Structures are given as structure tokens and as C-alpha cells.
């Protein structure tokens, strides 16, 4: 199997005991009634089924694919240890090589149109390692990838804004339906579902919390829909003629891209064909002799959130978890209660950098990974909205216990499986000094670069985003049926059957 070369079995401090044995290697597909056949080992080591009449059928070698892992409730580990097949930078290189071969033979019409989407969290990690600004990283990565044969390089911050808007709309709708009440049988709380590690954990071990998950797609999968549907049509191509790669901070994003929910049965293609981690991208460029320090900057493609006149990147207020909490609270405060408070003010208050009279912030047990952010009514000083951040599996398990016992009071929870959110993703670049203190400082600096990497802009104020919405979805915009299909997903609980102590070694 072509496992990712970037897998690291390090710092597995949030490992969760397996839910059942992995049964895939011993799975046998029955063909019907017994026919007296037997198994034969050929000279090359291949296995054959020999029927009573002597007919031999070659048996397939056992393999574990990404879909097998998603369909089983067996191993759940931290992002660094997930075993991935067919999801590495070697797959991208193979597609680019095949494109070159086709074009050299005059068959360029059959070549894939290659699109790479880069996450801002990955950009921040690269900026820290190479000692340059995120904008310079964006320009150099664009130049390097295009020199290798990539057609377009985009920024997932563009579709993150679309995701933020739709997430906020979903929250307001569910808040009204539940009349602000939280608990069983109600549509609140809303649990952010952009972290695939959290989604996988919930589906495999706590299916009862799935009705509370936000159904809005992550920015990665929203970009997948944009590229394979909207962009493909603009280019006059079918979805299978476009090869879409994302550069992400997390190995679990490979799991997310491989979900059947994001597979096009008509054209036999996925919204995201391949996910490359930050570390894999850096290694791929290095192996190609393209050190970022030596790559000349180039212009950015149009879907980058760049202001061409001022040559800068734009970002969204909030942590590297995506800014969902800050934007959803701002939007809900304005829509539900007529309170005008920007996402930037919510973010500054949540970081305890600039206290706000209407925002109460509490670090649960003095832990920065679990904070409660409460919006107060300006007249009564009573809570209007109760939000929380929950990062890391230890806090996730506490959250699930509260949800199952009915003790949770939150309206919205921003969830990330990794401590310190996505700046600390398992696919991010690591410092040379791997001591706990050095790594903690490295993650903090990556987060600082991410937070300060660009000017903030309200998504609804983006002309490019408005143009995309109405050009793609028609005059109904986000209220159209096409928008609901393109921007939302679903979740699937997986029942465990075996005793976790029954694993045979």
C-alpha cells in the first residue's frame, strides 16, 4: 500500500482505545453453497481458488482502503497515526507526469485540469519554517506548483467565508426552531463539524450526538463542490476531467475527502481527489529542488482572497479552528437580538486581549483549550448566547459526557480534535527541537502568524463571494435547493459490536 511518507508515530497522547478488532484482512466474501474448492499457492506466491472441475480463479490480495477505515468502528487514533492509502503527494506527482506524457504525444485534451487549494493554516506553518510572510509563501507556492504543471492554485479562505455565512444561517434557523432551548429532542446545541477527527470519533463512538452536528460542509469540501461543479462548468469540463488537490494541516482531512458523501456517482469522482499535508507539500517541493527561499514570487490566482491593488491576503477573525465561533456569534447577535458586535471584537475578547462589556469569557479549569464565551443582554445583563471552544480529545470526552447527561448549556460549540486547534494539526511542520516546551512555543507562533496573516473582512461584504453565490445558485442564492445540496452534508453512526479487549496480537 502506498502509505503517506509523512506519517509520524509521535506524541500519541490522545489515543483512544480501539472500539473493535480490524476485521478487514480476514474478511471472506462467500460465493454461495460449498463446492469442494480449495486454495492453491502459485509459483509467484499468488493465491488461487481451485474448483472441483480444476478451474482456477486468482484471489485478490487483502487490502485496507480509506473507505474500509471509515466503515469500521475499530481504530481511532490521533491524526498523526491514521493509516492512509492513495492519499499522498506521490499521487499528485503521478497525475502531473501523466499529463506531461499525454501532451507530449499530442493528446493534451485527455489531460486532467489540476487545481490545488491551500489552507491558510498550512500557509502559516510554512511561513514559520521558512521565515517569510504568509503572502510571500502564497506567491512562492503558487509559482512552484505552476512550474510543476498545476493549472490553478487557490486559497481555501475563499470558501471558508462561504462556509461561515452558511453556518451562521444554519445556527439562527436552529436557534429559532428550538426557541433557544438546549437538550434532547431539540435542534440545539449546534456542534461545529469542520474537524474530521471529531466527526469520525462521534460517528464511531457517540452516534447519539450526531443530530446536533452542524450539517454545513467544511471549507475543504465546500471548495471541492466549487471546483468540481462551478469551476468545471466555467471551464467547459466534466467533474472527472478536473483533478482537485488540497493542502491541509491535518491527516484526518484525507479521511474527510474519502467519505462517500463527497463522491459523484455519475462521473465516478470525488470532490477532493487527493489531500496533501503541509509537511508533504514542503517535502515534495524540496525533493523537486524547489526550496521556497529560492522560488521567485508570482501573482495569485483569482480565487485567492487577495486585493490586487493592495497586494494582501484577507483572513477571518478567530482561531485556527476556522473562526466559526466568532462569526456565528456576531451574526446571531445581530440577527436574533439586534446587538451589533463584530467578529473581531468577539475574537479579541475570547483571547482576553480586549475585554468587551457584553462578552463574558471563562476558561474552564484555567485551560485555554476549553473556554466559555457568553454574550450578555445589554439591558438585563443576562446571557443571550452561550458559546464554547472545545479543543483536544480530553475536552471532547468531557463535552460528550455533558451532552449525554443533559448538563450542557451551550448553544454552539466550536470543536477541534487537536489541542490548540488546527495550528497544531498532525500534518503541520514540526520544529527541530521536539521537546514539549519547544513544540508548545512553535504551535503558539504558528497560531500568531495565522491570526495576524491578513486584513479581516466580513464575508457578506465580499463582492467575489456575492458573485459566486448568485452566479452558481441563481437568483434564490443560498435559499436555493442547489445551495442546500452543495453546502451541506450528513453523518452516519456506526455501531460497535466487538469487545475492545478481544484484539489478538
CSV table of C-alpha atoms in Angstrom, one decimal:
chain,number,residue,atom,x,y,z
A,1,UNK,CA,0.0,0.0,0.0
A,2,UNK,CA,1.2,3.5,-0.8
A,3,UNK,CA,1.1,5.0,2.7
A,4,UNK,CA,1.9,8.7,3.1
A,5,UNK,CA,5.6,9.2,3.5
A,6,UNK,CA,4.7,11.9,6.1
A,7,UNK,CA,3.2,9.6,8.7
A,8,UNK,CA,4.7,10.1,12.2
A,9,UNK,CA,4.1,7.9,15.2
A,10,UNK,CA,4.9,10.7,17.7
A,11,UNK,CA,3.2,12.4,20.6
A,12,UNK,CA,0.3,10.0,20.6
A,13,UNK,CA,-1.1,11.5,23.8
A,14,UNK,CA,-4.7,11.5,22.8
A,15,UNK,CA,-5.0,7.8,21.7
A,16,UNK,CA,-8.4,6.3,22.2
A,17,UNK,CA,-8.8,2.5,22.8
A,18,UNK,CA,-10.0,0.6,19.7
A,19,UNK,CA,-13.7,0.1,19.5
A,20,UNK,CA,-13.3,-3.3,17.9
A,21,UNK,CA,-10.9,-5.5,16.0
A,22,UNK,CA,-10.0,-4.6,12.5
A,23,UNK,CA,-11.8,-7.4,10.5
A,24,UNK,CA,-10.9,-6.4,7.0
A,25,UNK,CA,-7.8,-8.6,6.5
A,26,UNK,CA,-9.8,-11.7,7.4
A,27,UNK,CA,-13.0,-10.8,5.6
A,28,UNK,CA,-14.1,-13.6,3.3
A,29,UNK,CA,-16.7,-13.0,0.6
A,30,UNK,CA,-18.9,-16.0,0.3
A,31,UNK,CA,-19.9,-17.1,-3.2
A,32,UNK,CA,-22.7,-19.4,-2.3
A,33,UNK,CA,-23.0,-23.1,-1.5
A,34,UNK,CA,-19.9,-25.2,-0.7
A,35,UNK,CA,-18.4,-26.5,-4.0
A,36,UNK,CA,-15.5,-28.5,-2.7
A,37,UNK,CA,-13.0,-25.9,-3.9
A,38,UNK,CA,-9.6,-25.4,-2.2
A,39,UNK,CA,-6.9,-22.8,-2.1
A,40,UNK,CA,-3.6,-23.2,-4.0
A,41,UNK,CA,-0.4,-21.1,-3.8
A,42,UNK,CA,1.1,-20.4,-7.2
A,43,UNK,CA,4.8,-20.2,-8.0
A,44,UNK,CA,4.8,-16.4,-7.7
A,45,UNK,CA,3.2,-16.5,-4.3
A,46,UNK,CA,-0.3,-15.6,-5.6
A,47,UNK,CA,-3.3,-17.4,-4.2
A,48,UNK,CA,-5.8,-19.3,-6.4
A,49,UNK,CA,-9.2,-20.9,-5.7
A,50,UNK,CA,-9.3,-24.3,-7.4
A,51,UNK,CA,-12.8,-25.6,-8.1
A,52,UNK,CA,-13.8,-29.3,-8.3
A,53,UNK,CA,-13.6,-29.3,-12.1
A,54,UNK,CA,-10.0,-27.9,-11.9
A,55,UNK,CA,-10.8,-24.3,-12.9
A,56,UNK,CA,-8.5,-21.8,-11.1
A,57,UNK,CA,-9.5,-18.3,-10.1
A,58,UNK,CA,-6.9,-15.8,-8.8
A,59,UNK,CA,-7.8,-14.3,-5.5
A,60,UNK,CA,-7.4,-10.6,-4.8
A,61,UNK,CA,-4.8,-9.7,-2.2
A,62,UNK,CA,-6.3,-8.3,1.1
A,63,UNK,CA,-6.0,-4.6,1.4
A,64,UNK,CA,-7.3,-1.9,3.7
A,65,UNK,CA,-8.5,1.2,1.9
A,66,UNK,CA,-9.6,4.6,3.4
A,67,UNK,CA,-13.2,3.6,2.9
A,68,UNK,CA,-12.7,0.4,4.9
A,69,UNK,CA,-11.3,2.5,7.8
A,70,UNK,CA,-14.3,4.8,7.7
A,71,UNK,CA,-16.8,2.0,7.6
A,72,UNK,CA,-15.3,0.2,10.6
A,73,UNK,CA,-15.5,1.2,14.3
A,74,UNK,CA,-12.1,-0.1,15.0
A,75,UNK,CA,-9.0,2.0,15.4
A,76,UNK,CA,-9.4,5.7,16.4
A,77,UNK,CA,-6.1,7.4,17.0
A,78,UNK,CA,-4.7,10.9,16.9
A,79,UNK,CA,-4.2,12.4,13.4
A,80,UNK,CA,-0.5,11.5,13.2
A,81,UNK,CA,-1.2,7.8,13.2
A,82,UNK,CA,-4.1,7.3,10.8
A,83,UNK,CA,-3.0,4.9,8.1
A,84,UNK,CA,-3.9,6.3,4.7
A,85,UNK,CA,-3.7,4.8,1.2
A,86,UNK,CA,-3.9,6.5,-2.1
A,87,UNK,CA,-3.6,9.9,-0.4
A,88,UNK,CA,-0.1,11.4,-0.7
A,89,UNK,CA,1.9,13.8,-2.8
A,90,UNK,CA,3.1,10.9,-4.9
A,91,UNK,CA,-0.5,10.7,-6.4
A,92,UNK,CA,-0.3,14.3,-7.4
A,93,UNK,CA,3.1,13.8,-9.0
A,94,UNK,CA,1.8,10.8,-10.9
A,95,UNK,CA,-1.1,12.8,-12.3
A,96,UNK,CA,1.2,15.7,-13.4
A,97,UNK,CA,3.6,13.1,-15.0
A,98,UNK,CA,0.7,11.5,-16.9
A,99,UNK,CA,-0.4,15.0,-18.1
A,100,UNK,CA,3.1,15.6,-19.4
A,101,UNK,CA,3.1,12.3,-21.2
A,102,UNK,CA,-0.3,12.9,-22.8
A,103,UNK,CA,0.7,16.4,-24.0
A,104,UNK,CA,4.0,15.2,-25.4
A,105,UNK,CA,2.0,12.6,-27.5
A,106,UNK,CA,-0.4,15.2,-28.8
A,107,UNK,CA,-3.2,14.0,-26.5
A,108,UNK,CA,-3.4,17.1,-24.3
A,109,UNK,CA,-7.2,17.1,-24.5
A,110,UNK,CA,-7.2,14.0,-22.3
A,111,UNK,CA,-5.0,15.6,-19.6
A,112,UNK,CA,-6.6,16.4,-16.2
A,113,UNK,CA,-7.1,20.1,-15.3
A,114,UNK,CA,-5.2,20.2,-12.0
A,115,UNK,CA,-6.4,22.5,-9.2
A,116,UNK,CA,-4.6,22.9,-5.8
A,117,UNK,CA,-6.3,24.5,-2.9
A,118,UNK,CA,-4.1,25.7,0.0
A,119,UNK,CA,-5.3,26.1,3.6
A,120,UNK,CA,-4.3,29.3,5.5
A,121,UNK,CA,-3.2,27.1,8.4
A,122,UNK,CA,-0.7,25.3,6.2
A,123,UNK,CA,0.5,28.7,4.8
A,124,UNK,CA,1.2,29.9,8.4
A,125,UNK,CA,3.2,26.7,9.2
A,126,UNK,CA,5.3,27.2,6.0
A,127,UNK,CA,5.8,30.9,6.8
A,128,UNK,CA,7.2,30.0,10.3
A,129,UNK,CA,9.6,27.4,9.0
A,130,UNK,CA,10.9,29.4,6.1
A,131,UNK,CA,11.0,32.8,7.9
A,132,UNK,CA,8.8,34.7,5.4
A,133,UNK,CA,5.4,36.3,5.4
A,134,UNK,CA,2.2,34.3,4.6
A,135,UNK,CA,1.7,36.4,1.5
A,136,UNK,CA,5.2,35.6,0.3
A,137,UNK,CA,4.5,31.9,0.9
A,138,UNK,CA,1.3,32.1,-1.1
A,139,UNK,CA,3.1,33.6,-4.0
A,140,UNK,CA,6.0,31.2,-4.0
A,141,UNK,CA,3.9,28.1,-3.5
A,142,UNK,CA,1.8,29.3,-6.5
A,143,UNK,CA,4.9,29.8,-8.6
A,144,UNK,CA,6.4,26.4,-7.6
A,145,UNK,CA,3.2,24.4,-8.2
A,146,UNK,CA,2.5,26.0,-11.6
A,147,UNK,CA,6.1,25.3,-12.6
A,148,UNK,CA,5.4,21.6,-11.9
A,149,UNK,CA,2.3,21.6,-14.1
A,150,UNK,CA,-0.6,22.7,-11.8
A,151,UNK,CA,-3.2,24.8,-13.6
A,152,UNK,CA,-4.7,26.8,-10.7
A,153,UNK,CA,-3.7,27.4,-7.1
A,154,UNK,CA,-6.5,28.7,-4.8
A,155,UNK,CA,-6.9,29.6,-1.2
A,156,UNK,CA,-9.5,27.8,0.9
A,157,UNK,CA,-10.1,31.0,2.8
A,158,UNK,CA,-12.4,31.9,0.0
A,159,UNK,CA,-14.8,29.0,0.6
A,160,UNK,CA,-14.2,29.3,4.4
A,161,UNK,CA,-16.1,32.6,4.1
A,162,UNK,CA,-19.0,30.8,2.3
A,163,UNK,CA,-18.9,28.2,5.0
A,164,UNK,CA,-19.1,30.8,7.7
A,165,UNK,CA,-22.1,32.5,6.2
A,166,UNK,CA,-24.0,29.2,5.7
A,167,UNK,CA,-23.0,28.0,9.2
A,168,UNK,CA,-24.4,31.2,10.8
A,169,UNK,CA,-27.6,30.9,8.8
A,170,UNK,CA,-28.0,27.3,9.9
A,171,UNK,CA,-27.4,28.3,13.6
A,172,UNK,CA,-30.0,31.1,13.5
A,173,UNK,CA,-32.6,28.7,11.9
A,174,UNK,CA,-32.0,26.1,14.5
A,175,UNK,CA,-32.0,28.6,17.4
A,176,UNK,CA,-35.4,29.9,16.3
A,177,UNK,CA,-36.8,26.3,15.9
A,178,UNK,CA,-35.6,25.4,19.4
A,179,UNK,CA,-36.6,28.8,20.9
A,180,UNK,CA,-33.1,29.0,22.4
A,181,UNK,CA,-33.6,25.8,24.5
A,182,UNK,CA,-30.9,23.2,24.6
A,183,UNK,CA,-31.1,19.4,25.0
A,184,UNK,CA,-32.7,16.1,23.9
A,185,UNK,CA,-35.2,16.4,21.1
A,186,UNK,CA,-34.1,19.9,20.3
A,187,UNK,CA,-32.0,21.3,17.5
A,188,UNK,CA,-29.6,22.9,19.9
A,189,UNK,CA,-26.7,22.8,20.7
A,190,UNK,CA,-25.0,23.2,17.3
A,191,UNK,CA,-21.7,21.3,17.3
A,192,UNK,CA,-19.2,22.5,14.7
A,193,UNK,CA,-18.4,19.7,12.3
A,194,UNK,CA,-15.4,21.1,10.3
A,195,UNK,CA,-12.9,18.8,12.2
A,196,UNK,CA,-13.0,15.3,10.6
A,197,UNK,CA,-11.2,13.8,13.6
A,198,UNK,CA,-14.1,14.9,15.8
A,199,UNK,CA,-16.7,13.7,13.2
A,200,UNK,CA,-15.0,10.3,12.9
A,201,UNK,CA,-14.9,10.0,16.7
A,202,UNK,CA,-18.5,11.0,17.1
A,203,UNK,CA,-19.8,8.6,14.4
A,204,UNK,CA,-17.9,5.6,15.7
A,205,UNK,CA,-18.4,6.0,19.5
A,206,UNK,CA,-21.2,8.6,20.3
A,207,UNK,CA,-23.8,8.4,17.5
A,208,UNK,CA,-26.3,10.0,19.8
A,209,UNK,CA,-24.7,13.4,19.5
A,210,UNK,CA,-24.9,13.4,15.6
A,211,UNK,CA,-28.3,15.2,15.5
A,212,UNK,CA,-26.6,18.2,17.0
A,213,UNK,CA,-23.8,18.4,14.4
A,214,UNK,CA,-23.8,21.3,12.0
A,215,UNK,CA,-24.6,20.0,8.6
A,216,UNK,CA,-22.7,22.8,6.8
A,217,UNK,CA,-19.7,21.4,4.9
A,218,UNK,CA,-16.1,22.3,5.9
A,219,UNK,CA,-14.2,24.8,3.8
A,220,UNK,CA,-12.3,21.9,2.2
A,221,UNK,CA,-15.4,20.1,1.0
A,222,UNK,CA,-17.1,23.4,0.0
A,223,UNK,CA,-14.1,24.2,-2.2
A,224,UNK,CA,-14.5,20.7,-3.6
A,225,UNK,CA,-18.0,21.5,-4.7
A,226,UNK,CA,-16.9,24.8,-6.1
A,227,UNK,CA,-14.1,23.3,-8.1
A,228,UNK,CA,-15.9,20.2,-9.4
A,229,UNK,CA,-19.2,21.9,-10.1
A,230,UNK,CA,-19.0,25.6,-10.5
A,231,UNK,CA,-15.4,25.9,-11.9
A,232,UNK,CA,-15.6,22.8,-14.0
A,233,UNK,CA,-18.7,24.2,-15.8
A,234,UNK,CA,-16.9,27.5,-16.3
A,235,UNK,CA,-14.0,25.6,-17.9
A,236,UNK,CA,-16.4,23.6,-20.1
A,237,UNK,CA,-15.3,20.3,-18.4
A,238,UNK,CA,-17.0,17.5,-16.5
A,239,UNK,CA,-16.1,16.9,-12.9
A,240,UNK,CA,-13.9,13.9,-13.7
A,241,UNK,CA,-11.8,16.0,-16.0
A,242,UNK,CA,-10.7,18.1,-13.1
A,243,UNK,CA,-8.2,16.8,-10.5
A,244,UNK,CA,-8.5,18.6,-7.3
A,245,UNK,CA,-5.8,18.5,-4.5
A,246,UNK,CA,-6.0,20.3,-1.2
A,247,UNK,CA,-3.0,21.2,1.0
A,248,UNK,CA,-4.2,20.7,4.6
A,249,UNK,CA,-2.9,20.9,8.2
A,250,UNK,CA,-4.3,17.5,9.2
A,251,UNK,CA,-4.1,13.9,8.1
A,252,UNK,CA,-7.8,13.4,9.0
A,253,UNK,CA,-8.7,15.7,6.1
A,254,UNK,CA,-7.7,12.7,3.9
A,255,UNK,CA,-10.4,10.8,5.7
A,256,UNK,CA,-12.9,13.6,5.1
A,257,UNK,CA,-12.2,13.8,1.4
A,258,UNK,CA,-12.7,10.0,1.1
A,259,UNK,CA,-16.2,10.0,2.6
A,260,UNK,CA,-18.9,8.5,0.2
A,261,UNK,CA,-21.0,11.7,0.9
A,262,UNK,CA,-18.5,13.6,-1.3
A,263,UNK,CA,-18.4,11.1,-4.2
A,264,UNK,CA,-20.1,11.8,-7.5
A,265,UNK,CA,-21.7,8.5,-8.7
A,266,UNK,CA,-22.4,9.9,-12.2
A,267,UNK,CA,-18.8,10.9,-13.1
A,268,UNK,CA,-17.1,8.5,-10.7
A,269,UNK,CA,-15.0,11.2,-9.0
A,270,UNK,CA,-14.6,12.8,-5.6
A,271,UNK,CA,-15.0,16.5,-4.8
A,272,UNK,CA,-11.4,16.3,-3.5
A,273,UNK,CA,-9.3,13.7,-5.2
A,274,UNK,CA,-6.2,14.0,-3.0
A,275,UNK,CA,-5.2,15.6,0.2
A,276,UNK,CA,-1.6,16.6,0.8
A,277,UNK,CA,-0.5,17.7,4.3
A,278,UNK,CA,1.7,20.8,4.9
A,279,UNK,CA,4.7,18.6,5.6
A,280,UNK,CA,4.1,16.5,2.4
A,281,UNK,CA,4.0,19.7,0.3
A,282,UNK,CA,7.2,21.0,1.8
A,283,UNK,CA,8.9,17.7,1.2
A,284,UNK,CA,7.6,17.4,-2.3
A,285,UNK,CA,8.9,20.9,-3.2
A,286,UNK,CA,12.2,20.1,-1.6
A,287,UNK,CA,12.6,16.7,-3.5
A,288,UNK,CA,11.8,18.6,-6.7
A,289,UNK,CA,14.7,21.0,-5.9
A,290,UNK,CA,12.3,23.9,-5.2
A,291,UNK,CA,13.2,25.4,-1.9
A,292,UNK,CA,10.7,28.1,-1.2
A,293,UNK,CA,13.5,30.5,-0.3
A,294,UNK,CA,14.8,30.2,-3.9
A,295,UNK,CA,11.4,30.3,-5.7
A,296,UNK,CA,10.5,33.7,-7.3
A,297,UNK,CA,7.2,35.1,-6.3
A,298,UNK,CA,4.3,35.1,-8.8
A,299,UNK,CA,0.9,36.6,-9.0
A,300,UNK,CA,-2.0,34.9,-7.1
A,301,UNK,CA,-4.9,33.2,-8.8
A,302,UNK,CA,-8.3,35.0,-8.7
A,303,UNK,CA,-9.9,32.7,-6.1
A,304,UNK,CA,-7.2,33.8,-3.7
A,305,UNK,CA,-8.7,36.3,-1.3
A,306,UNK,CA,-6.2,38.9,-2.4
A,307,UNK,CA,-6.8,42.6,-3.0
A,308,UNK,CA,-4.9,43.1,-6.3
A,309,UNK,CA,-4.5,46.8,-5.7
A,310,UNK,CA,-3.0,46.5,-2.2
A,311,UNK,CA,-1.4,43.0,-2.7
A,312,UNK,CA,-2.5,41.4,0.5
A,313,UNK,CA,-4.3,38.4,1.8
A,314,UNK,CA,-7.6,38.5,3.8
A,315,UNK,CA,-8.5,36.4,6.7
A,316,UNK,CA,-11.4,35.8,9.1
A,317,UNK,CA,-11.3,36.7,12.8
A,318,UNK,CA,-10.8,33.9,15.2
A,319,UNK,CA,-8.6,30.9,15.9
A,320,UNK,CA,-7.1,28.4,13.5
A,321,UNK,CA,-10.2,26.3,14.1
A,322,UNK,CA,-11.7,28.4,11.4
A,323,UNK,CA,-13.4,31.4,13.0
A,324,UNK,CA,-16.8,29.8,13.2
A,325,UNK,CA,-17.5,30.7,16.8
A,326,UNK,CA,-16.6,34.4,16.3
A,327,UNK,CA,-18.6,34.9,13.1
A,328,UNK,CA,-21.6,32.8,14.2
A,329,UNK,CA,-21.9,34.7,17.5
A,330,UNK,CA,-21.6,38.1,15.7
A,331,UNK,CA,-24.2,37.1,13.0
A,332,UNK,CA,-26.6,35.6,15.6
A,333,UNK,CA,-26.2,38.6,18.0
A,334,UNK,CA,-27.2,41.0,15.1
A,335,UNK,CA,-29.9,38.8,13.6
A,336,UNK,CA,-31.6,37.5,16.8
A,337,UNK,CA,-31.1,40.3,19.3
A,338,UNK,CA,-30.2,43.4,17.3
A,339,UNK,CA,-26.8,43.6,19.0
A,340,UNK,CA,-24.0,44.9,16.7
A,341,UNK,CA,-20.7,43.3,17.7
A,342,UNK,CA,-18.1,42.4,15.1
A,343,UNK,CA,-16.3,39.0,14.9
A,344,UNK,CA,-13.0,40.9,15.6
A,345,UNK,CA,-14.4,42.2,18.9
A,346,UNK,CA,-15.6,38.7,19.8
A,347,UNK,CA,-12.2,37.2,18.9
A,348,UNK,CA,-10.3,39.9,20.9
A,349,UNK,CA,-12.5,39.3,23.9
A,350,UNK,CA,-12.1,35.5,23.6
A,351,UNK,CA,-8.4,35.8,23.6
A,352,UNK,CA,-8.7,38.1,26.6
A,353,UNK,CA,-6.8,40.8,24.7
A,354,UNK,CA,-9.6,43.4,24.8
A,355,UNK,CA,-12.4,42.8,27.2
A,356,UNK,CA,-15.9,43.7,26.0
A,357,UNK,CA,-18.8,44.8,28.3
A,358,UNK,CA,-21.2,42.4,26.6
A,359,UNK,CA,-18.9,39.4,26.4
A,360,UNK,CA,-18.1,37.2,29.4
A,361,UNK,CA,-15.1,34.8,28.9
A,362,UNK,CA,-14.3,32.0,31.3
A,363,UNK,CA,-11.5,29.5,30.9
A,364,UNK,CA,-12.9,26.2,32.2
A,365,UNK,CA,-10.4,24.9,34.9
A,366,UNK,CA,-8.0,27.6,33.7
A,367,UNK,CA,-7.5,25.7,30.4
A,368,UNK,CA,-7.2,27.7,27.2
A,369,UNK,CA,-8.5,24.8,25.1
A,370,UNK,CA,-11.9,24.9,26.8
A,371,UNK,CA,-13.4,28.4,27.0
A,372,UNK,CA,-16.9,29.6,27.6
A,373,UNK,CA,-17.8,32.8,25.7
A,374,UNK,CA,-21.2,34.3,26.7
A,375,UNK,CA,-23.0,37.2,25.1
A,376,UNK,CA,-24.9,39.3,27.6
A,377,UNK,CA,-28.1,41.2,27.0
A,378,UNK,CA,-27.2,45.0,27.2
A,379,UNK,CA,-30.2,45.8,29.3
A,380,UNK,CA,-30.7,42.8,31.7
A,381,UNK,CA,-27.1,41.6,31.7
A,382,UNK,CA,-28.5,38.1,31.3
A,383,UNK,CA,-26.9,35.5,28.9
A,384,UNK,CA,-28.3,35.7,25.3
A,385,UNK,CA,-25.9,33.2,23.7
A,386,UNK,CA,-23.7,30.6,25.4
A,387,UNK,CA,-20.8,29.5,23.2
A,388,UNK,CA,-17.7,27.4,23.9
A,389,UNK,CA,-14.5,26.3,22.4
A,390,UNK,CA,-13.5,22.6,23.0
A,391,UNK,CA,-10.1,21.6,21.6
A,392,UNK,CA,-8.4,18.2,22.2
A,393,UNK,CA,-9.8,14.7,22.9
A,394,UNK,CA,-9.7,15.1,26.6
A,395,UNK,CA,-12.1,18.0,26.5
A,396,UNK,CA,-14.1,16.3,23.7
A,397,UNK,CA,-14.9,13.4,26.0
A,398,UNK,CA,-15.9,15.8,28.8
A,399,UNK,CA,-18.2,17.6,26.3
A,400,UNK,CA,-19.8,14.3,25.2
A,401,UNK,CA,-20.5,13.3,28.8
A,402,UNK,CA,-22.2,16.6,29.5
A,403,UNK,CA,-24.3,16.3,26.3
A,404,UNK,CA,-25.4,12.8,27.2
A,405,UNK,CA,-26.3,13.6,30.8
A,406,UNK,CA,-28.2,16.8,29.8
A,407,UNK,CA,-25.8,19.1,31.7
A,408,UNK,CA,-24.5,21.1,28.7
A,409,UNK,CA,-25.9,24.6,28.5
A,410,UNK,CA,-24.1,25.7,25.3
A,411,UNK,CA,-25.9,26.9,22.2
A,412,UNK,CA,-22.9,26.5,20.0
A,413,UNK,CA,-19.6,24.6,20.4
A,414,UNK,CA,-16.5,25.1,18.2
A,415,UNK,CA,-14.8,21.7,18.3
A,416,UNK,CA,-11.3,20.6,17.2
A,417,UNK,CA,-9.7,17.2,17.9
A,418,UNK,CA,-6.2,18.7,18.3
A,419,UNK,CA,-5.2,20.7,21.3
A,420,UNK,CA,-4.6,24.3,20.3
A,421,UNK,CA,-6.9,23.8,17.3
A,422,UNK,CA,-5.6,23.4,13.7
A,423,UNK,CA,-2.3,25.2,14.0
A,424,UNK,CA,-1.3,22.0,15.9
A,425,UNK,CA,-2.7,19.7,13.2
A,426,UNK,CA,-0.8,16.4,12.7
A,427,UNK,CA,0.2,17.3,9.2
A,428,UNK,CA,1.9,20.6,10.1
A,429,UNK,CA,5.6,21.2,10.1
A,430,UNK,CA,7.5,20.5,13.3
A,431,UNK,CA,10.4,22.3,15.0
A,432,UNK,CA,13.9,20.8,15.0
A,433,UNK,CA,13.7,20.7,18.8
A,434,UNK,CA,10.9,18.3,19.7
A,435,UNK,CA,10.9,19.0,23.4
A,436,UNK,CA,7.4,19.7,24.8
A,437,UNK,CA,8.4,23.3,25.6
A,438,UNK,CA,9.8,24.0,22.1
A,439,UNK,CA,6.9,22.4,20.4
A,440,UNK,CA,4.4,24.4,22.5
A,441,UNK,CA,6.2,27.6,21.5
A,442,UNK,CA,6.2,26.5,17.9
A,443,UNK,CA,2.5,25.9,17.8
A,444,UNK,CA,1.9,29.3,19.6
A,445,UNK,CA,4.0,31.1,17.0
A,446,UNK,CA,2.1,29.3,14.1
A,447,UNK,CA,-1.2,30.4,15.7
A,448,UNK,CA,0.1,34.0,16.0
A,449,UNK,CA,1.1,34.1,12.3
A,450,UNK,CA,-2.3,32.6,11.3
A,451,UNK,CA,-4.2,35.2,13.4
A,452,UNK,CA,-2.2,38.1,12.1
A,453,UNK,CA,-1.7,37.0,8.5
A,454,UNK,CA,-4.2,39.3,6.8
A,455,UNK,CA,-6.8,42.0,7.0
A,456,UNK,CA,-10.2,41.0,8.3
A,457,UNK,CA,-13.2,41.3,6.1
A,458,UNK,CA,-16.8,40.3,6.8
A,459,UNK,CA,-17.8,37.5,4.4
A,460,UNK,CA,-21.0,39.2,3.4
A,461,UNK,CA,-19.0,42.3,2.3
A,462,UNK,CA,-17.0,40.3,-0.3
A,463,UNK,CA,-18.1,41.1,-3.8
A,464,UNK,CA,-16.4,37.9,-5.1
A,465,UNK,CA,-18.4,35.8,-2.7
A,466,UNK,CA,-21.7,37.5,-3.7
A,467,UNK,CA,-20.9,37.0,-7.3
A,468,UNK,CA,-20.2,33.3,-6.7
A,469,UNK,CA,-23.4,32.7,-4.8
A,470,UNK,CA,-25.7,34.2,-7.3
A,471,UNK,CA,-23.8,33.0,-10.4
A,472,UNK,CA,-23.7,29.5,-9.1
A,473,UNK,CA,-27.1,29.2,-7.3
A,474,UNK,CA,-29.2,31.6,-9.3
A,475,UNK,CA,-31.5,34.4,-8.0
A,476,UNK,CA,-32.5,32.4,-4.9
A,477,UNK,CA,-28.9,32.4,-3.8
A,478,UNK,CA,-28.3,30.4,-0.6
A,479,UNK,CA,-32.0,29.6,-0.3
A,480,UNK,CA,-31.9,27.5,-3.4
A,481,UNK,CA,-32.1,23.8,-3.4
A,482,UNK,CA,-28.8,23.6,-5.3
A,483,UNK,CA,-27.1,25.5,-2.4
A,484,UNK,CA,-28.5,23.1,0.2
A,485,UNK,CA,-27.1,20.2,-1.8
A,486,UNK,CA,-23.7,21.8,-2.5
A,487,UNK,CA,-23.1,23.2,1.0
A,488,UNK,CA,-24.4,20.6,3.4
A,489,UNK,CA,-23.6,17.0,4.3
A,490,UNK,CA,-24.9,14.3,6.6
A,491,UNK,CA,-23.4,12.0,9.3
A,492,UNK,CA,-23.6,8.2,9.9
A,493,UNK,CA,-23.5,6.5,13.2
A,494,UNK,CA,-21.5,3.2,13.3
A,495,UNK,CA,-22.5,0.5,15.8
A,496,UNK,CA,-19.7,-1.2,17.7
A,497,UNK,CA,-20.1,-5.0,18.1
A,498,UNK,CA,-16.9,-6.5,19.4
A,499,UNK,CA,-15.2,-6.4,22.8
A,500,UNK,CA,-12.3,-3.9,22.5
A,501,UNK,CA,-10.3,-6.3,24.7
A,502,UNK,CA,-10.6,-9.1,22.2
A,503,UNK,CA,-7.8,-7.9,20.0
A,504,UNK,CA,-5.4,-10.7,19.2
A,505,UNK,CA,-1.8,-9.8,18.8
